[in-house]
Every structure is written in C-alpha cells, then in structure tokens.
Amino acid sequence: MPDSEPSPADAVLERLDDEITFLVDNLRDVSDSLADLAFSLDTHLTEHGHEQVRAVVDRVRGTLNTQVTNDLTALVGLGAIRHGPPADPACTGTVTADLPALAMGDPPPPGTDPAGRDSILADLLADAADHLRRLVAFVGEYFDLARVAAEHGNAERAMSAYRLARRAARQVPEAYQIWVTCLVEAARERPDCPIETTWPPVPLDRSPPAIRQALPPLDTTSPEAN
C-alpha cells in the first residue's frame, strides 16, 4: 500500500522543523568555535604568545556578528511557533549578570629592587591574563544560554543572555591591551625573555584611555567590531 501524502499541516510542520534544525546547527557551530577559541587562548596566554593571543581576540570580537544575530533572532521566532510559551517558569525572564571585572594590584613603585619588581610584574601579568580568560569564557557561556533559550522560543531570556555575551566580547580587546602592556613591561630589559613587537614598550598604566593611545588598534574590519 503506497504511503499517504502528508497533510498540509504536516508539511508545514516538517518545513518548520527543517528551518529550526538549520539554524540550531549554525548556532552550535558558533558555540563550538567560541569553545575552541577559549582553549587556544589559554594555551597562548600561558606561552606568552602575544601575536596568537591578538589573533584569538580579533576572532572572538568578530564571532557574534550580524549573521549570528539574525540567526538567533530567527530561531527565537520559529522556536516560539514550534514550542509555544515556556512551560517552566524557571526558564523565563531576563538573564542578568555582572561582567567579569579586572582585579589587579598596583605597579611596582619607583626604587623597587629588581627581584621585587619582577615578582610584582609577574603577578600583574597573571591577573591580566586571568581577566582575559574570564571574559572569553563569559562570552561562550552566555552565548550558549542564549542559543538554548532561542531553541525553545524564549525571546526575553535568549536576547538578554545574548546582549551580555556581546557586551563581554566588546571588552575583550581592551583586556588584551592591558595584558600585552603588562607583558611588554615584564619583559623589558630581560634578554632571557625577548618580545618582538611592532610597538615600543609602554609604561604600565591601568588607565584604559592611556593604554589605547599607547598600543596600535586591533583589526577593525569586523562588522561588529564596535
């Protein structure tokens, strides 16, 4: 007996599921990419690979671009049609969180002996690296929250989590500049740890405007760079 033709309603539902699957796969690829970048960043920070860290930073900043925003928004709408209102009240509402904050000590005061200076700068470098790690991890974590909420059509939860992820991504370049400033300062006058850079060493200054003026800008070709 030949299979019966699907009803118009079944055909529409099948098309809806296909569209949702396509968007879900795209956004899961973004999640995987962010996870890979976080793993690479940890390795490069440990190895003091400033050029590799900078490349990761550029990619993180450019990942949550207009296409990703459009896909997430479309998935929210289709998910709401497919699943209806969220049944679990715990899965509704706006996602709120504080972005990772930079916690650093003071630069070594003038007259500090070489050993003390090296120790203080090493601690500052570690603090800056941890801040960069936390920011990138935050981007991945809250993008994942947004993606899962979008799959279930929870617009408020999805878009609030996504806004947090994008805010954190916009702070990653500045965190990189703070880290590389500490790196250059820590390596100054140490022939055993040379760092080849295209910019001169700069005084350690935790003021973001001063750091932005002292270091060259990162790649600004990404549509979501700002």
CSV table of C-alpha atoms in Angstrom, one decimal:
chain,number,residue,atom,x,y,z
A,1,MET,CA,0.0,0.0,0.0
A,2,PRO,CA,1.6,3.3,-1.0
A,3,ASP,CA,2.4,5.9,1.6
A,4,SER,CA,-0.3,8.5,2.0
A,5,GLU,CA,0.6,12.1,1.1
A,6,PRO,CA,1.3,14.3,4.2
A,7,SER,CA,-1.4,16.7,5.1
A,8,PRO,CA,-0.7,20.4,4.6
A,9,ALA,CA,-0.3,20.9,8.3
A,10,ASP,CA,2.3,18.1,8.5
A,11,ALA,CA,4.1,19.6,5.5
A,12,VAL,CA,4.3,23.0,7.2
A,13,LEU,CA,5.5,21.4,10.4
A,14,GLU,CA,8.2,19.5,8.6
A,15,ARG,CA,9.4,22.6,6.9
A,16,LEU,CA,9.4,24.4,10.2
A,17,ASP,CA,11.5,21.7,11.8
A,18,ASP,CA,13.9,21.8,8.9
A,19,GLU,CA,14.4,25.6,9.3
A,20,ILE,CA,14.9,25.2,13.1
A,21,THR,CA,17.4,22.4,12.6
A,22,PHE,CA,19.4,24.5,10.1
A,23,LEU,CA,19.6,27.5,12.5
A,24,VAL,CA,20.4,25.3,15.5
A,25,ASP,CA,23.3,23.7,13.6
A,26,ASN,CA,24.6,27.1,12.6
A,27,LEU,CA,24.5,28.4,16.1
A,28,ARG,CA,26.0,25.3,17.6
A,29,ASP,CA,28.9,25.8,15.3
A,30,VAL,CA,29.3,29.3,16.8
A,31,SER,CA,29.3,27.7,20.3
A,32,ASP,CA,32.0,25.2,19.2
A,33,SER,CA,34.1,28.0,17.7
A,34,LEU,CA,33.9,30.0,20.9
A,35,ALA,CA,34.9,27.0,23.0
A,36,ASP,CA,37.9,26.3,20.7
A,37,LEU,CA,39.0,29.9,20.9
A,38,ALA,CA,38.8,29.8,24.7
A,39,PHE,CA,41.0,26.7,24.7
A,40,SER,CA,43.5,28.3,22.3
A,41,LEU,CA,43.6,31.5,24.3
A,42,ASP,CA,44.5,29.6,27.5
A,43,THR,CA,47.5,28.0,25.7
A,44,HIS,CA,48.7,31.2,24.1
A,45,LEU,CA,48.5,33.1,27.3
A,46,THR,CA,50.5,30.5,29.1
A,47,GLU,CA,53.1,30.7,26.4
A,48,HIS,CA,53.1,34.5,26.3
A,49,GLY,CA,52.3,34.3,22.6
A,50,HIS,CA,51.1,37.9,22.2
A,51,GLU,CA,50.5,37.7,18.4
A,52,GLN,CA,48.5,34.5,18.8
A,53,VAL,CA,46.5,36.0,21.6
A,54,ARG,CA,45.8,39.0,19.5
A,55,ALA,CA,44.5,36.8,16.7
A,56,VAL,CA,42.2,35.0,19.1
A,57,VAL,CA,40.9,38.3,20.4
A,58,ASP,CA,40.1,39.5,16.9
A,59,ARG,CA,38.2,36.3,16.2
A,60,VAL,CA,36.2,36.4,19.5
A,61,ARG,CA,35.2,40.0,18.8
A,62,GLY,CA,34.1,39.2,15.3
A,63,THR,CA,32.2,36.0,16.1
A,64,LEU,CA,29.0,37.5,17.3
A,65,ASN,CA,28.3,39.3,14.1
A,66,THR,CA,25.2,40.4,12.2
A,67,GLN,CA,24.6,37.0,10.7
A,68,VAL,CA,24.7,35.3,14.2
A,69,THR,CA,22.3,38.0,15.5
A,70,ASN,CA,19.9,37.3,12.6
A,71,ASP,CA,20.1,33.6,13.0
A,72,LEU,CA,19.4,33.8,16.8
A,73,THR,CA,16.5,36.2,16.2
A,74,ALA,CA,15.0,33.9,13.6
A,75,LEU,CA,15.4,30.9,15.8
A,76,VAL,CA,13.6,32.7,18.7
A,77,GLY,CA,10.6,33.3,16.4
A,78,LEU,CA,10.5,29.8,15.0
A,79,GLY,CA,11.1,28.2,18.4
A,80,ALA,CA,8.1,30.1,19.8
A,81,ILE,CA,5.9,28.9,17.0
A,82,ARG,CA,7.1,25.3,17.4
A,83,HIS,CA,7.0,25.1,21.2
A,84,GLY,CA,4.7,27.8,22.4
A,85,PRO,CA,5.2,29.6,25.7
A,86,PRO,CA,7.8,28.2,28.1
A,87,ALA,CA,6.2,25.7,30.5
A,88,ASP,CA,8.8,26.0,33.2
A,89,PRO,CA,8.7,29.4,35.0
A,90,ALA,CA,12.4,28.9,35.9
A,91,CYS,CA,13.3,29.1,32.2
A,92,THR,CA,11.7,32.5,31.7
A,93,GLY,CA,12.7,36.1,32.4
A,94,THR,CA,15.6,38.3,31.8
A,95,VAL,CA,19.1,36.9,32.3
A,96,THR,CA,21.2,39.2,34.4
A,97,ALA,CA,24.9,39.0,35.4
A,98,ASP,CA,27.9,41.2,36.1
A,99,LEU,CA,30.6,41.0,33.5
A,100,PRO,CA,34.0,39.8,34.8
A,101,ALA,CA,35.8,42.7,36.5
A,102,LEU,CA,39.5,43.4,36.3
A,103,ALA,CA,41.3,42.9,39.6
A,104,MET,CA,44.9,44.0,39.6
A,105,GLY,CA,47.4,45.2,42.2
A,106,ASP,CA,49.5,48.4,41.9
A,107,PRO,CA,52.5,48.7,39.6
A,108,PRO,CA,55.9,48.5,41.4
A,109,PRO,CA,56.8,51.8,43.0
A,110,PRO,CA,59.9,53.6,41.9
A,111,GLY,CA,63.0,52.2,43.6
A,112,THR,CA,61.8,48.7,43.9
A,113,ASP,CA,64.6,46.2,43.8
A,114,PRO,CA,64.8,44.0,40.6
A,115,ALA,CA,63.6,40.9,42.2
A,116,GLY,CA,60.6,42.6,43.8
A,117,ARG,CA,59.8,44.4,40.6
A,118,ASP,CA,59.9,41.1,38.6
A,119,SER,CA,57.6,39.5,41.2
A,120,ILE,CA,55.1,42.3,41.1
A,121,LEU,CA,55.0,42.5,37.3
A,122,ALA,CA,54.6,38.7,37.1
A,123,ASP,CA,51.5,39.0,39.4
A,124,LEU,CA,50.1,41.8,37.3
A,125,LEU,CA,50.6,39.8,34.1
A,126,ALA,CA,48.9,36.8,35.7
A,127,ASP,CA,46.0,39.0,36.8
A,128,ALA,CA,45.6,40.5,33.3
A,129,ALA,CA,45.7,37.0,31.7
A,130,ASP,CA,43.0,35.6,34.1
A,131,HIS,CA,40.8,38.6,33.3
A,132,LEU,CA,41.1,37.9,29.6
A,133,ARG,CA,40.3,34.2,30.1
A,134,ARG,CA,37.3,35.0,32.2
A,135,LEU,CA,35.9,37.4,29.6
A,136,VAL,CA,36.2,35.0,26.8
A,137,ALA,CA,34.7,32.2,28.9
A,138,PHE,CA,31.8,34.5,29.8
A,139,VAL,CA,31.2,35.2,26.1
A,140,GLY,CA,30.9,31.5,25.4
A,141,GLU,CA,28.8,30.7,28.4
A,142,TYR,CA,26.2,33.4,27.8
A,143,PHE,CA,26.0,32.7,24.1
A,144,ASP,CA,25.2,29.1,25.0
A,145,LEU,CA,22.4,30.3,27.3
A,146,ALA,CA,21.1,32.5,24.5
A,147,ARG,CA,21.2,29.7,22.0
A,148,VAL,CA,19.4,27.2,24.1
A,149,ALA,CA,16.7,29.7,25.1
A,150,ALA,CA,16.2,30.6,21.4
A,151,GLU,CA,15.7,26.9,20.5
A,152,HIS,CA,12.7,27.0,22.9
A,153,GLY,CA,11.3,30.3,21.7
A,154,ASN,CA,12.1,32.1,24.9
A,155,ALA,CA,12.8,35.6,23.4
A,156,GLU,CA,13.4,37.5,26.7
A,157,ARG,CA,15.9,35.0,28.1
A,158,ALA,CA,17.6,34.5,24.7
A,159,MET,CA,18.1,38.1,23.8
A,160,SER,CA,19.2,39.2,27.3
A,161,ALA,CA,21.8,36.5,27.5
A,162,TYR,CA,23.0,37.4,24.0
A,163,ARG,CA,23.3,41.0,24.9
A,164,LEU,CA,25.6,40.1,27.8
A,165,ALA,CA,27.7,37.9,25.6
A,166,ARG,CA,28.1,40.8,23.1
A,167,ARG,CA,29.0,43.2,25.9
A,168,ALA,CA,31.7,40.9,27.1
A,169,ALA,CA,33.0,40.4,23.6
A,170,ARG,CA,33.3,44.2,23.2
A,171,GLN,CA,35.5,44.3,26.3
A,172,VAL,CA,37.9,41.6,25.1
A,173,PRO,CA,40.1,43.9,23.0
A,174,GLU,CA,40.7,46.3,25.9
A,175,ALA,CA,41.5,43.3,28.2
A,176,TYR,CA,44.1,42.2,25.6
A,177,GLN,CA,45.7,45.6,25.6
A,178,ILE,CA,46.0,45.6,29.3
A,179,TRP,CA,47.6,42.1,29.2
A,180,VAL,CA,50.1,42.9,26.5
A,181,THR,CA,51.1,46.1,28.2
A,182,CYS,CA,51.9,44.0,31.3
A,183,LEU,CA,53.7,41.5,29.1
A,184,VAL,CA,55.9,44.2,27.5
A,185,GLU,CA,56.7,45.8,30.8
A,186,ALA,CA,57.6,42.5,32.4
A,187,ALA,CA,60.0,41.6,29.6
A,188,ARG,CA,61.7,45.0,29.4
A,189,GLU,CA,65.5,44.8,29.9
A,190,ARG,CA,65.3,41.0,30.2
A,191,PRO,CA,67.4,39.5,27.4
A,192,ASP,CA,66.4,36.0,28.5
A,193,CYS,CA,62.8,36.8,27.6
A,194,PRO,CA,62.8,38.9,24.5
A,195,ILE,CA,59.5,40.0,23.0
A,196,GLU,CA,59.4,41.2,19.4
A,197,THR,CA,56.8,43.8,18.9
A,198,THR,CA,55.9,46.4,16.3
A,199,TRP,CA,55.3,49.0,19.0
A,200,PRO,CA,57.8,50.4,21.6
A,201,PRO,CA,57.5,49.3,25.3
A,202,VAL,CA,55.0,51.5,27.1
A,203,PRO,CA,54.8,52.5,30.8
A,204,LEU,CA,52.5,50.3,32.9
A,205,ASP,CA,49.3,52.3,33.2
A,206,ARG,CA,46.0,50.6,34.1
A,207,SER,CA,44.0,53.6,32.7
A,208,PRO,CA,42.3,52.2,29.6
A,209,PRO,CA,42.5,55.5,27.6
A,210,ALA,CA,46.3,55.6,28.2
A,211,ILE,CA,46.6,52.0,27.1
A,212,ARG,CA,44.5,52.6,24.0
A,213,GLN,CA,46.7,55.5,23.0
A,214,ALA,CA,49.9,53.6,23.6
A,215,LEU,CA,49.2,50.5,21.6
A,216,PRO,CA,48.1,50.1,18.0
A,217,PRO,CA,44.5,49.4,17.2
A,218,LEU,CA,43.3,45.8,16.6
A,219,ASP,CA,41.7,44.7,13.3
A,220,THR,CA,38.5,46.8,12.8
A,221,THR,CA,37.3,45.1,9.7
A,222,SER,CA,34.7,43.1,11.6
A,223,PRO,CA,31.1,44.4,11.2
A,224,GLU,CA,30.6,44.0,14.9
A,225,ALA,CA,33.9,45.5,16.0
A,226,ASN,CA,32.3,48.3,17.9
